[in-house]
Amino acid sequence: MTATASAPLAPDSRQTSLLRFATAGSVDDGKSTLVGRLLHDTKSILADAYAAVERVTRERGGAGVDLALLTDGLRAEREQGITIDVAYRYFSTPHRTFILADCPGHVQYTRNTVTGASTADALVVLVDARHGVLEQTRRHLAVAALLRVPHVIVAVNKIDLVDYAEEPFAAIEADVAEHSRRLALAITTVPVSALEGDNVAVRSERTPWYTGPTVLDLLETLPSADETERAAASGGWRLPVQYVLRPQDAALSPEHREYRGYAGQVAQGVIRVGDDVVVQPSGRRTTVAGIDTADGPLTQALSGQSVAVRLADEVDVARGDLLSSASDAAIPVKHLDAHVAWLADRPLRVRDRVLVQHGTALVQGMVTGISGVLDITLPGGTLDSSIVPGDSLALNDIGVVTLLLAQPLAVEDYGAHRHTGAFVLVDPQDGATLAAGTARAATPGTGHDGYLSI
């Protein structure tokens, strides 16, 4: 298979970094068209896929190429012209590699948006230039604030349908700026026409009043969460243990006979050989004796790298434990106060029993309190001030809950530790995911009457 008109741009491995981003927006805001435009303008579409979309567009009586068909992969999506499930796309430019989570816009699929945004470095929220900020826009911005997505791009789409006028864009930009201040989000607003290609990958001459970057300019230059954490590497480090490595040929190979490594992805900070280590939840202390990878040993490992750590002493470490720097060790807790986004059809009520999945650790838990529910329709206010009293959570609700754990977990304040502050709730009966949560571990001895501040 060959690529469209021009050959794909070859990534420069010396400069390429990875950015994960998600898209969100109300139905018919042109989200799928924007994604299709990004793929097309970055030469990321194979020739046969492009030809198929051309053929389908002609069969439907359309003119040109309906780029939205590139991303509406499911038959039901194409028939209804909507996105239903989260679709992941991979593409690259000479400057960066991207993993894109294309999320649906319907209110009933908000849980899919939570899933897509949960690992995103950036969230692109579409707003129709004719309609402005809607309730669903505020819901998506609240999700971004809840999940602490580092960067939010609001793409004011269909600027061509308001004759490329500055006034509608300026009004939406001011509205978005007010929301960004209240939710403490870093938001950049860009006028685009996904259909015509204005300011998506190429700067438009039809919006001379706009002097900011294009959407692709932002995506290529925004620092990823891993890059930001590496720049602030003076803090402590975290390594959730995914596997305990004991080579199968240890009985035959003398060099592997005593090998025991603890494998996982560095969730935060920089691990160095010789660092003092605390193993949680046991609290045992030792030091890092070595760091191994498939390409050989390292003297240090950065956030985002997958490694195996060897420890100087024979301490009991199992899958689900957390290795952390002794100078800034995580503290295991049995009570959690947290925001959760409820993703299940059945409601959540006090005294419901759940499983709490934190990294690779899975423990039993019980909901001991529901402090309130986010009312997205309230005008103004912060995420916390929009919490209203409630005693249950329904599908797509964001609420404040208290959990009691059967065993201690090293869950931390999500604001300071994005990876180790997140968890999911699992149905103990069928294993289905019930909710995504962001926690602030209660301080021992002070009760747990507060909750996460955003």
CSV table of C-alpha atoms in Angstrom, one decimal:
chain,number,residue,atom,x,y,z
A,1,MET,CA,0.0,0.0,0.0
A,2,THR,CA,1.1,3.5,-0.7
A,3,ALA,CA,0.3,6.8,0.9
A,4,THR,CA,-1.8,9.6,-0.4
A,5,ALA,CA,-0.7,12.3,-2.9
A,6,SER,CA,2.6,13.0,-1.1
A,7,ALA,CA,4.9,10.5,0.6
A,8,PRO,CA,4.5,10.4,4.4
A,9,LEU,CA,6.8,12.7,6.3
A,10,ALA,CA,9.5,10.6,7.9
A,11,PRO,CA,9.8,11.2,11.7
A,12,ASP,CA,13.2,12.5,12.7
A,13,SER,CA,14.2,10.1,15.5
A,14,ARG,CA,16.6,12.7,17.0
A,15,GLN,CA,13.7,15.1,17.7
A,16,THR,CA,10.6,12.9,18.0
A,17,SER,CA,8.8,12.7,21.3
A,18,LEU,CA,5.5,11.2,22.2
A,19,LEU,CA,2.3,13.1,23.0
A,20,ARG,CA,-0.9,11.5,24.0
A,21,PHE,CA,-4.0,13.6,23.3
A,22,ALA,CA,-7.8,13.1,23.2
A,23,THR,CA,-10.6,14.9,21.4
A,24,ALA,CA,-14.0,15.8,22.8
A,25,GLY,CA,-17.0,17.9,21.8
A,26,SER,CA,-20.7,17.9,21.4
A,27,VAL,CA,-22.4,16.0,18.7
A,28,ASP,CA,-22.0,17.6,15.3
A,29,ASP,CA,-19.2,20.0,16.4
A,30,GLY,CA,-17.1,18.4,13.7
A,31,LYS,CA,-14.8,16.3,15.9
A,32,SER,CA,-14.4,13.4,13.4
A,33,THR,CA,-13.8,15.9,10.6
A,34,LEU,CA,-11.0,17.6,12.6
A,35,VAL,CA,-9.3,14.2,13.3
A,36,GLY,CA,-9.6,13.3,9.7
A,37,ARG,CA,-8.2,16.6,8.7
A,38,LEU,CA,-5.2,16.2,11.0
A,39,LEU,CA,-4.5,12.7,9.6
A,40,HIS,CA,-4.9,14.0,6.0
A,41,ASP,CA,-2.7,17.1,6.4
A,42,THR,CA,0.0,15.2,8.2
A,43,LYS,CA,0.1,12.7,5.3
A,44,SER,CA,-0.9,9.9,7.7
A,45,ILE,CA,-3.6,8.3,5.5
A,46,LEU,CA,-2.9,5.3,3.3
A,47,ALA,CA,-3.9,5.6,-0.4
A,48,ASP,CA,-6.4,2.7,-0.3
A,49,ALA,CA,-8.1,4.1,2.8
A,50,TYR,CA,-8.3,7.5,1.2
A,51,ALA,CA,-9.8,6.0,-2.0
A,52,ALA,CA,-12.4,4.1,0.0
A,53,VAL,CA,-13.5,7.3,1.7
A,54,GLU,CA,-13.7,9.1,-1.7
A,55,ARG,CA,-15.9,6.2,-3.0
A,56,VAL,CA,-18.2,6.3,0.0
A,57,THR,CA,-18.5,10.0,-0.2
A,58,ARG,CA,-19.5,9.8,-3.9
A,59,GLU,CA,-22.0,7.0,-3.2
A,60,ARG,CA,-23.7,9.3,-0.7
A,61,GLY,CA,-23.9,12.1,-3.2
A,62,GLY,CA,-21.3,14.3,-1.5
A,63,ALA,CA,-18.7,16.4,-3.1
A,64,GLY,CA,-15.0,16.1,-2.4
A,65,VAL,CA,-13.9,13.8,0.4
A,66,ASP,CA,-15.8,13.5,3.8
A,67,LEU,CA,-12.8,13.2,6.1
A,68,ALA,CA,-15.0,12.3,9.0
A,69,LEU,CA,-15.4,8.9,7.4
A,70,LEU,CA,-11.8,8.2,8.1
A,71,THR,CA,-12.4,8.0,11.8
A,72,ASP,CA,-16.0,6.7,12.0
A,73,GLY,CA,-14.9,3.1,11.9
A,74,LEU,CA,-17.9,1.3,13.2
A,75,ARG,CA,-20.9,0.7,10.8
A,76,ALA,CA,-23.3,2.1,13.4
A,77,GLU,CA,-21.1,5.3,13.6
A,78,ARG,CA,-21.1,5.8,9.9
A,79,GLU,CA,-24.8,5.2,9.6
A,80,GLN,CA,-25.6,7.7,12.3
A,81,GLY,CA,-22.8,10.1,11.6
A,82,ILE,CA,-21.6,10.0,15.2
A,83,THR,CA,-18.7,8.6,17.2
A,84,ILE,CA,-19.7,5.9,19.7
A,85,ASP,CA,-16.6,4.2,21.0
A,86,VAL,CA,-13.1,5.6,21.8
A,87,ALA,CA,-10.9,5.0,18.7
A,88,TYR,CA,-7.1,5.2,19.0
A,89,ARG,CA,-5.1,6.6,16.1
A,90,TYR,CA,-1.4,6.7,15.7
A,91,PHE,CA,0.4,9.2,13.5
A,92,SER,CA,3.6,11.2,13.4
A,93,THR,CA,5.2,14.4,12.0
A,94,PRO,CA,8.8,15.2,11.7
A,95,HIS,CA,8.7,16.6,15.2
A,96,ARG,CA,6.6,14.2,17.2
A,97,THR,CA,4.7,11.0,17.4
A,98,PHE,CA,1.1,11.1,18.5
A,99,ILE,CA,-1.4,8.7,20.1
A,100,LEU,CA,-4.9,10.1,19.6
A,101,ALA,CA,-8.0,9.0,21.5
A,102,ASP,CA,-11.0,10.0,19.5
A,103,CYS,CA,-13.9,10.2,22.0
A,104,PRO,CA,-17.6,10.3,21.4
A,105,GLY,CA,-19.7,13.5,21.9
A,106,HIS,CA,-23.1,12.2,23.2
A,107,VAL,CA,-23.8,12.7,26.9
A,108,GLN,CA,-24.4,9.0,27.4
A,109,TYR,CA,-20.9,8.3,26.2
A,110,THR,CA,-19.2,10.8,28.6
A,111,ARG,CA,-17.7,7.7,30.3
A,112,ASN,CA,-15.8,7.1,27.0
A,113,THR,CA,-14.4,10.6,27.2
A,114,VAL,CA,-13.2,10.0,30.7
A,115,THR,CA,-11.5,6.9,29.5
A,116,GLY,CA,-9.8,8.7,26.6
A,117,ALA,CA,-8.7,11.7,28.6
A,118,SER,CA,-7.4,9.7,31.6
A,119,THR,CA,-4.0,9.2,30.1
A,120,ALA,CA,-3.9,12.3,27.8
A,121,ASP,CA,-1.2,15.0,27.9
A,122,ALA,CA,-3.7,17.3,26.1
A,123,LEU,CA,-7.4,17.4,25.4
A,124,VAL,CA,-8.8,19.1,22.2
A,125,VAL,CA,-12.4,20.3,22.9
A,126,LEU,CA,-14.4,21.4,19.9
A,127,VAL,CA,-16.9,24.2,20.1
A,128,ASP,CA,-19.2,25.1,17.2
A,129,ALA,CA,-18.6,28.8,16.3
A,130,ARG,CA,-22.3,29.3,15.8
A,131,HIS,CA,-23.4,27.8,19.1
A,132,GLY,CA,-20.7,28.8,21.6
A,133,VAL,CA,-19.9,27.0,24.9
A,134,LEU,CA,-22.6,24.4,25.7
A,135,GLU,CA,-23.4,22.3,28.7
A,136,GLN,CA,-21.5,19.4,27.2
A,137,THR,CA,-18.5,21.7,26.7
A,138,ARG,CA,-18.6,22.6,30.4
A,139,ARG,CA,-18.9,18.9,31.2
A,140,HIS,CA,-15.8,18.1,29.1
A,141,LEU,CA,-13.8,20.9,30.7
A,142,ALA,CA,-14.8,19.6,34.2
A,143,VAL,CA,-13.6,16.2,33.2
A,144,ALA,CA,-10.3,17.8,32.1
A,145,ALA,CA,-10.0,19.6,35.5
A,146,LEU,CA,-10.9,16.4,37.4
A,147,LEU,CA,-8.3,14.4,35.5
A,148,ARG,CA,-5.8,17.3,35.6
A,149,VAL,CA,-5.1,17.1,31.9
A,150,PRO,CA,-2.0,19.3,31.6
A,151,HIS,CA,-3.1,21.2,28.4
A,152,VAL,CA,-6.5,21.9,26.9
A,153,ILE,CA,-7.0,23.3,23.4
A,154,VAL,CA,-10.4,24.6,22.5
A,155,ALA,CA,-10.9,24.5,18.7
A,156,VAL,CA,-13.7,26.9,17.7
A,157,ASN,CA,-14.8,24.9,14.7
A,158,LYS,CA,-16.9,25.9,11.6
A,159,ILE,CA,-15.4,29.4,11.6
A,160,ASP,CA,-16.2,29.3,7.9
A,161,LEU,CA,-19.9,29.2,8.7
A,162,VAL,CA,-19.7,32.6,10.5
A,163,ASP,CA,-17.8,34.1,7.5
A,164,TYR,CA,-14.4,33.9,9.3
A,165,ALA,CA,-15.6,36.8,11.5
A,166,GLU,CA,-13.6,37.7,14.6
A,167,GLU,CA,-16.5,38.7,16.8
A,168,PRO,CA,-18.1,35.2,17.4
A,169,PHE,CA,-14.6,33.7,18.1
A,170,ALA,CA,-13.7,36.6,20.5
A,171,ALA,CA,-17.0,36.0,22.5
A,172,ILE,CA,-16.3,32.2,22.8
A,173,GLU,CA,-12.6,32.9,23.7
A,174,ALA,CA,-13.7,35.2,26.6
A,175,ASP,CA,-16.2,32.6,27.8
A,176,VAL,CA,-13.5,29.9,27.7
A,177,ALA,CA,-11.0,32.1,29.5
A,178,GLU,CA,-13.5,32.5,32.4
A,179,HIS,CA,-13.9,28.8,32.6
A,180,SER,CA,-10.2,28.2,32.5
A,181,ARG,CA,-9.7,30.6,35.4
A,182,ARG,CA,-12.4,28.9,37.5
A,183,LEU,CA,-11.2,25.4,36.8
A,184,ALA,CA,-7.5,26.3,36.9
A,185,LEU,CA,-7.0,24.8,33.4
A,186,ALA,CA,-4.3,25.9,30.9
A,187,ILE,CA,-6.5,26.5,27.8
A,188,THR,CA,-5.5,27.8,24.4
A,189,THR,CA,-8.3,28.8,22.0
A,190,VAL,CA,-7.9,28.4,18.2
A,191,PRO,CA,-10.4,29.4,15.4
A,192,VAL,CA,-10.5,26.5,12.9
A,193,SER,CA,-12.5,25.1,10.0
A,194,ALA,CA,-11.9,21.4,10.0
A,195,LEU,CA,-13.8,21.1,6.7
A,196,GLU,CA,-11.7,23.6,4.9
A,197,GLY,CA,-8.5,23.0,6.7
A,198,ASP,CA,-8.1,26.5,8.3
A,199,ASN,CA,-5.7,26.7,11.2
A,200,VAL,CA,-5.7,22.9,11.8
A,201,ALA,CA,-2.3,22.1,10.3
A,202,VAL,CA,-1.9,25.1,8.0
A,203,ARG,CA,-2.3,28.8,9.0
A,204,SER,CA,-5.3,30.3,7.3
A,205,GLU,CA,-5.2,33.6,5.4
A,206,ARG,CA,-8.9,33.9,5.9
A,207,THR,CA,-8.4,34.7,9.6
A,208,PRO,CA,-5.8,37.5,9.5
A,209,TRP,CA,-7.0,38.7,12.9
A,210,TYR,CA,-5.7,35.5,14.5
A,211,THR,CA,-2.0,35.5,15.1
A,212,GLY,CA,-1.7,32.4,17.4
A,213,PRO,CA,-0.6,28.9,16.6
A,214,THR,CA,-2.5,26.3,14.6
A,215,VAL,CA,-3.8,23.2,16.4
A,216,LEU,CA,-0.9,21.1,15.0
A,217,ASP,CA,1.6,23.7,16.1
A,218,LEU,CA,0.4,23.4,19.6
A,219,LEU,CA,0.4,19.6,19.6
A,220,GLU,CA,3.9,19.5,18.3
A,221,THR,CA,5.3,21.9,20.9
A,222,LEU,CA,3.3,21.3,24.1
A,223,PRO,CA,5.4,19.4,26.7
A,224,SER,CA,4.1,16.0,27.5
A,225,ALA,CA,3.5,15.1,31.2
A,226,ASP,CA,6.6,12.9,31.1
A,227,GLU,CA,8.7,15.7,29.8
A,228,THR,CA,7.3,18.1,32.4
A,229,GLU,CA,8.0,15.6,35.2
A,230,ARG,CA,11.5,15.0,33.9
A,231,ALA,CA,12.2,18.7,33.9
A,232,ALA,CA,11.1,18.8,37.6
A,233,ALA,CA,13.1,15.7,38.5
A,234,SER,CA,14.2,17.1,41.9
A,235,GLY,CA,11.1,15.5,43.5
A,236,GLY,CA,10.7,11.9,44.6
A,237,TRP,CA,10.3,8.9,42.3
A,238,ARG,CA,7.6,6.2,42.1
A,239,LEU,CA,7.7,2.7,40.5
A,240,PRO,CA,4.6,0.5,40.7
A,241,VAL,CA,5.7,-3.1,40.6
A,242,GLN,CA,4.1,-5.0,37.7
A,243,TYR,CA,6.1,-8.2,37.8
A,244,VAL,CA,8.7,-9.9,40.0
A,245,LEU,CA,11.4,-11.2,37.6
A,246,ARG,CA,13.0,-14.6,38.3
A,247,PRO,CA,14.6,-15.9,35.1
A,248,GLN,CA,13.3,-19.4,34.1
A,249,ASP,CA,16.9,-20.6,33.5
A,250,ALA,CA,18.0,-19.4,36.9
A,251,ALA,CA,18.5,-23.1,38.0
A,252,LEU,CA,20.9,-23.7,35.0
A,253,SER,CA,22.6,-20.4,34.6
A,254,PRO,CA,24.8,-19.3,37.6
A,255,GLU,CA,24.6,-15.6,36.6
A,256,HIS,CA,20.8,-15.7,36.9
A,257,ARG,CA,20.6,-18.0,40.0
A,258,GLU,CA,20.3,-15.1,42.4
A,259,TYR,CA,18.6,-12.6,40.1
A,260,ARG,CA,15.5,-10.9,41.4
A,261,GLY,CA,14.2,-7.8,39.6
A,262,TYR,CA,11.1,-5.7,40.1
A,263,ALA,CA,9.7,-4.6,36.8
A,264,GLY,CA,7.5,-1.7,36.0
A,265,GLN,CA,7.2,1.7,34.4
A,266,VAL,CA,8.7,4.7,36.2
A,267,ALA,CA,5.6,6.7,37.1
A,268,GLN,CA,7.4,9.8,38.4
A,269,GLY,CA,10.9,11.2,38.9
A,270,VAL,CA,14.3,9.7,38.2
A,271,ILE,CA,15.6,6.5,39.8
A,272,ARG,CA,19.4,6.3,40.4
A,273,VAL,CA,21.5,3.4,41.4
A,274,GLY,CA,22.3,3.8,45.1
A,275,ASP,CA,19.0,5.6,45.9
A,276,ASP,CA,17.4,4.7,49.2
A,277,VAL,CA,14.0,2.9,48.7
A,278,VAL,CA,10.8,2.4,50.7
A,279,VAL,CA,8.6,-0.6,49.7
A,280,GLN,CA,4.9,0.2,50.3
A,281,PRO,CA,2.7,-0.9,51.9
A,282,SER,CA,5.2,-2.9,54.0
A,283,GLY,CA,7.4,0.1,54.7
A,284,ARG,CA,10.6,-1.9,54.4
A,285,ARG,CA,13.7,0.1,53.4
A,286,THR,CA,16.7,-0.8,51.2
A,287,THR,CA,18.7,0.7,48.3
A,288,VAL,CA,18.7,0.4,44.5
A,289,ALA,CA,21.5,-2.1,43.6
A,290,GLY,CA,20.9,-1.9,39.9
A,291,ILE,CA,18.6,-0.9,37.0
A,292,ASP,CA,18.2,-3.3,34.1
A,293,THR,CA,16.5,-3.0,30.7
A,294,ALA,CA,16.3,-5.2,27.6
A,295,ASP,CA,19.2,-3.1,26.2
A,296,GLY,CA,21.4,-3.4,29.2
A,297,PRO,CA,21.9,-1.8,32.6
A,298,LEU,CA,21.4,1.8,33.4
A,299,THR,CA,22.7,4.1,36.1
A,300,GLN,CA,19.4,6.0,36.1
A,301,ALA,CA,15.9,5.6,34.8
A,302,LEU,CA,13.5,8.4,33.8
A,303,SER,CA,9.8,8.9,34.1
A,304,GLY,CA,8.0,6.8,31.4
A,305,GLN,CA,10.8,4.2,31.1
A,306,SER,CA,10.1,0.5,31.6
A,307,VAL,CA,12.8,-1.1,33.7
A,308,ALA,CA,13.6,-3.8,36.3
A,309,VAL,CA,15.1,-2.6,39.6
A,310,ARG,CA,17.3,-4.8,41.7
A,311,LEU,CA,17.4,-4.1,45.4
A,312,ALA,CA,20.4,-4.5,47.8
A,313,ASP,CA,18.5,-6.5,50.4
A,314,GLU,CA,16.1,-9.5,50.2
A,315,VAL,CA,12.9,-7.7,51.1
A,316,ASP,CA,9.4,-9.0,50.4
A,317,VAL,CA,8.2,-7.3,47.3
A,318,ALA,CA,5.2,-8.5,45.3
A,319,ARG,CA,3.1,-7.4,42.2
A,320,GLY,CA,1.0,-4.4,43.3
A,321,ASP,CA,3.6,-3.0,45.7
A,322,LEU,CA,5.0,0.5,45.2
A,323,LEU,CA,8.7,1.4,45.3
A,324,SER,CA,9.3,5.0,46.1
A,325,SER,CA,12.2,7.2,47.0
A,326,ALA,CA,12.9,7.2,50.8
A,327,SER,CA,13.3,11.0,50.9
A,328,ASP,CA,9.6,11.5,49.7
A,329,ALA,CA,8.0,8.2,50.4
A,330,ALA,CA,4.4,7.4,49.7
A,331,ILE,CA,2.2,6.8,52.7
A,332,PRO,CA,-0.3,3.9,52.7
A,333,VAL,CA,-3.8,4.7,53.7
A,334,LYS,CA,-7.1,2.8,54.4
A,335,HIS,CA,-9.4,5.8,53.9
A,336,LEU,CA,-9.7,7.7,50.7
A,337,ASP,CA,-11.5,10.9,49.9
A,338,ALA,CA,-11.8,11.3,46.1
A,339,HIS,CA,-13.7,12.6,43.1
A,340,VAL,CA,-15.0,9.7,41.0
A,341,ALA,CA,-16.6,9.7,37.6
A,342,TRP,CA,-19.3,7.0,37.7
A,343,LEU,CA,-19.2,4.9,34.5
A,344,ALA,CA,-21.8,2.2,35.2
A,345,ASP,CA,-25.5,2.0,34.4
A,346,ARG,CA,-26.4,1.0,38.0
A,347,PRO,CA,-26.2,3.8,40.6
A,348,LEU,CA,-23.5,4.0,43.3
A,349,ARG,CA,-24.8,4.1,46.9
A,350,VAL,CA,-23.4,4.3,50.4
A,351,ARG,CA,-22.2,0.9,51.7
A,352,ASP,CA,-21.8,-0.5,48.2
A,353,ARG,CA,-18.8,-2.9,48.1
A,354,VAL,CA,-16.3,-2.5,45.3
A,355,LEU,CA,-12.8,-3.5,44.3
A,356,VAL,CA,-10.2,-0.7,44.2
A,357,GLN,CA,-7.6,-1.1,41.4
A,358,HIS,CA,-4.6,1.1,42.1
A,359,GLY,CA,-1.9,0.4,39.6
A,360,THR,CA,-1.5,-3.4,39.7
A,361,ALA,CA,-2.8,-3.6,43.2
A,362,LEU,CA,-6.4,-4.8,43.7
A,363,VAL,CA,-8.1,-4.6,47.2
A,364,GLN,CA,-11.6,-4.8,48.5
A,365,GLY,CA,-13.3,-1.5,49.5
A,366,MET,CA,-16.6,-0.1,50.7
A,367,VAL,CA,-18.2,3.3,50.0
A,368,THR,CA,-18.7,4.9,53.4
A,369,GLY,CA,-19.9,8.2,52.2
A,370,ILE,CA,-21.1,10.3,49.3
A,371,SER,CA,-20.6,14.0,50.0
A,372,GLY,CA,-22.1,15.4,46.8
A,373,VAL,CA,-22.5,15.4,43.1
A,374,LEU,CA,-21.2,17.8,40.5
A,375,ASP,CA,-24.0,20.0,39.0
A,376,ILE,CA,-22.6,21.0,35.6
A,377,THR,CA,-25.5,23.3,34.9
A,378,LEU,CA,-24.6,25.7,37.8
A,379,PRO,CA,-23.4,29.0,36.3
A,380,GLY,CA,-19.8,29.8,37.2
A,381,GLY,CA,-18.0,28.5,40.2
A,382,THR,CA,-15.2,26.1,40.5
A,383,LEU,CA,-15.4,22.3,40.3
A,384,ASP,CA,-15.7,22.1,44.1
A,385,SER,CA,-18.2,24.9,44.5
A,386,SER,CA,-20.4,23.2,41.9
A,387,ILE,CA,-20.8,20.1,44.1
A,388,VAL,CA,-24.4,19.8,45.4
A,389,PRO,CA,-25.7,17.4,48.1
A,390,GLY,CA,-26.5,13.9,46.9
A,391,ASP,CA,-26.7,10.4,48.2
A,392,SER,CA,-26.0,8.4,45.0
A,393,LEU,CA,-24.2,8.7,41.7
A,394,ALA,CA,-25.9,7.8,38.4
A,395,LEU,CA,-24.2,7.1,35.0
A,396,ASN,CA,-21.8,9.9,34.0
A,397,ASP,CA,-22.1,11.7,37.4
A,398,ILE,CA,-19.0,13.1,38.9
A,399,GLY,CA,-19.2,13.0,42.7
A,400,VAL,CA,-17.2,13.1,46.0
A,401,VAL,CA,-17.0,9.8,47.8
A,402,THR,CA,-15.2,8.3,50.8
A,403,LEU,CA,-13.9,4.8,50.6
A,404,LEU,CA,-12.8,2.3,53.3
A,405,LEU,CA,-10.1,-0.2,52.1
A,406,ALA,CA,-9.7,-3.7,53.4
A,407,GLN,CA,-5.9,-3.3,53.0
A,408,PRO,CA,-3.7,-0.2,52.9
A,409,LEU,CA,-2.7,1.2,49.6
A,410,ALA,CA,-0.1,3.9,48.8
A,411,VAL,CA,-2.7,6.2,47.1
A,412,GLU,CA,-1.5,9.8,47.0
A,413,ASP,CA,-2.9,13.3,46.3
A,414,TYR,CA,-3.7,13.2,42.6
A,415,GLY,CA,-2.7,16.9,42.3
A,416,ALA,CA,0.9,16.1,43.3
A,417,HIS,CA,1.1,12.5,41.9
A,418,ARG,CA,-1.0,12.0,38.8
A,419,HIS,CA,0.0,8.4,38.3
A,420,THR,CA,-0.2,7.1,41.9
A,421,GLY,CA,-3.2,9.4,42.7
A,422,ALA,CA,-5.5,7.7,40.2
A,423,PHE,CA,-7.5,4.5,40.6
A,424,VAL,CA,-10.6,2.7,39.2
A,425,LEU,CA,-13.5,1.0,41.0
A,426,VAL,CA,-14.3,-2.5,39.8
A,427,ASP,CA,-17.5,-4.6,40.2
A,428,PRO,CA,-16.5,-7.5,42.4
A,429,GLN,CA,-19.2,-9.7,40.8
A,430,ASP,CA,-18.4,-9.4,37.1
A,431,GLY,CA,-15.1,-7.5,36.9
A,432,ALA,CA,-16.6,-4.5,35.0
A,433,THR,CA,-15.1,-1.1,35.5
A,434,LEU,CA,-17.5,1.1,37.6
A,435,ALA,CA,-15.7,4.4,38.0
A,436,ALA,CA,-12.5,6.4,37.5
A,437,GLY,CA,-11.2,8.1,40.6
A,438,THR,CA,-8.7,10.8,41.6
A,439,ALA,CA,-7.8,10.8,45.2
A,440,ARG,CA,-6.4,12.8,48.1
A,441,ALA,CA,-5.3,10.3,50.7
A,442,ALA,CA,-6.5,11.3,54.2
A,443,THR,CA,-3.8,12.4,56.6
A,444,PRO,CA,-3.5,9.9,59.4
A,445,GLY,CA,-4.8,11.2,62.6
A,446,THR,CA,-6.8,14.1,61.1
A,447,GLY,CA,-9.9,12.1,59.9
A,448,HIS,CA,-11.0,12.3,56.3
A,449,ASP,CA,-13.5,15.2,56.2
A,450,GLY,CA,-11.8,17.0,53.3
A,451,TYR,CA,-11.7,16.1,49.7
A,452,LEU,CA,-9.7,16.9,46.6
A,453,SER,CA,-9.3,20.5,45.8
A,454,ILE,CA,-9.3,21.5,42.2
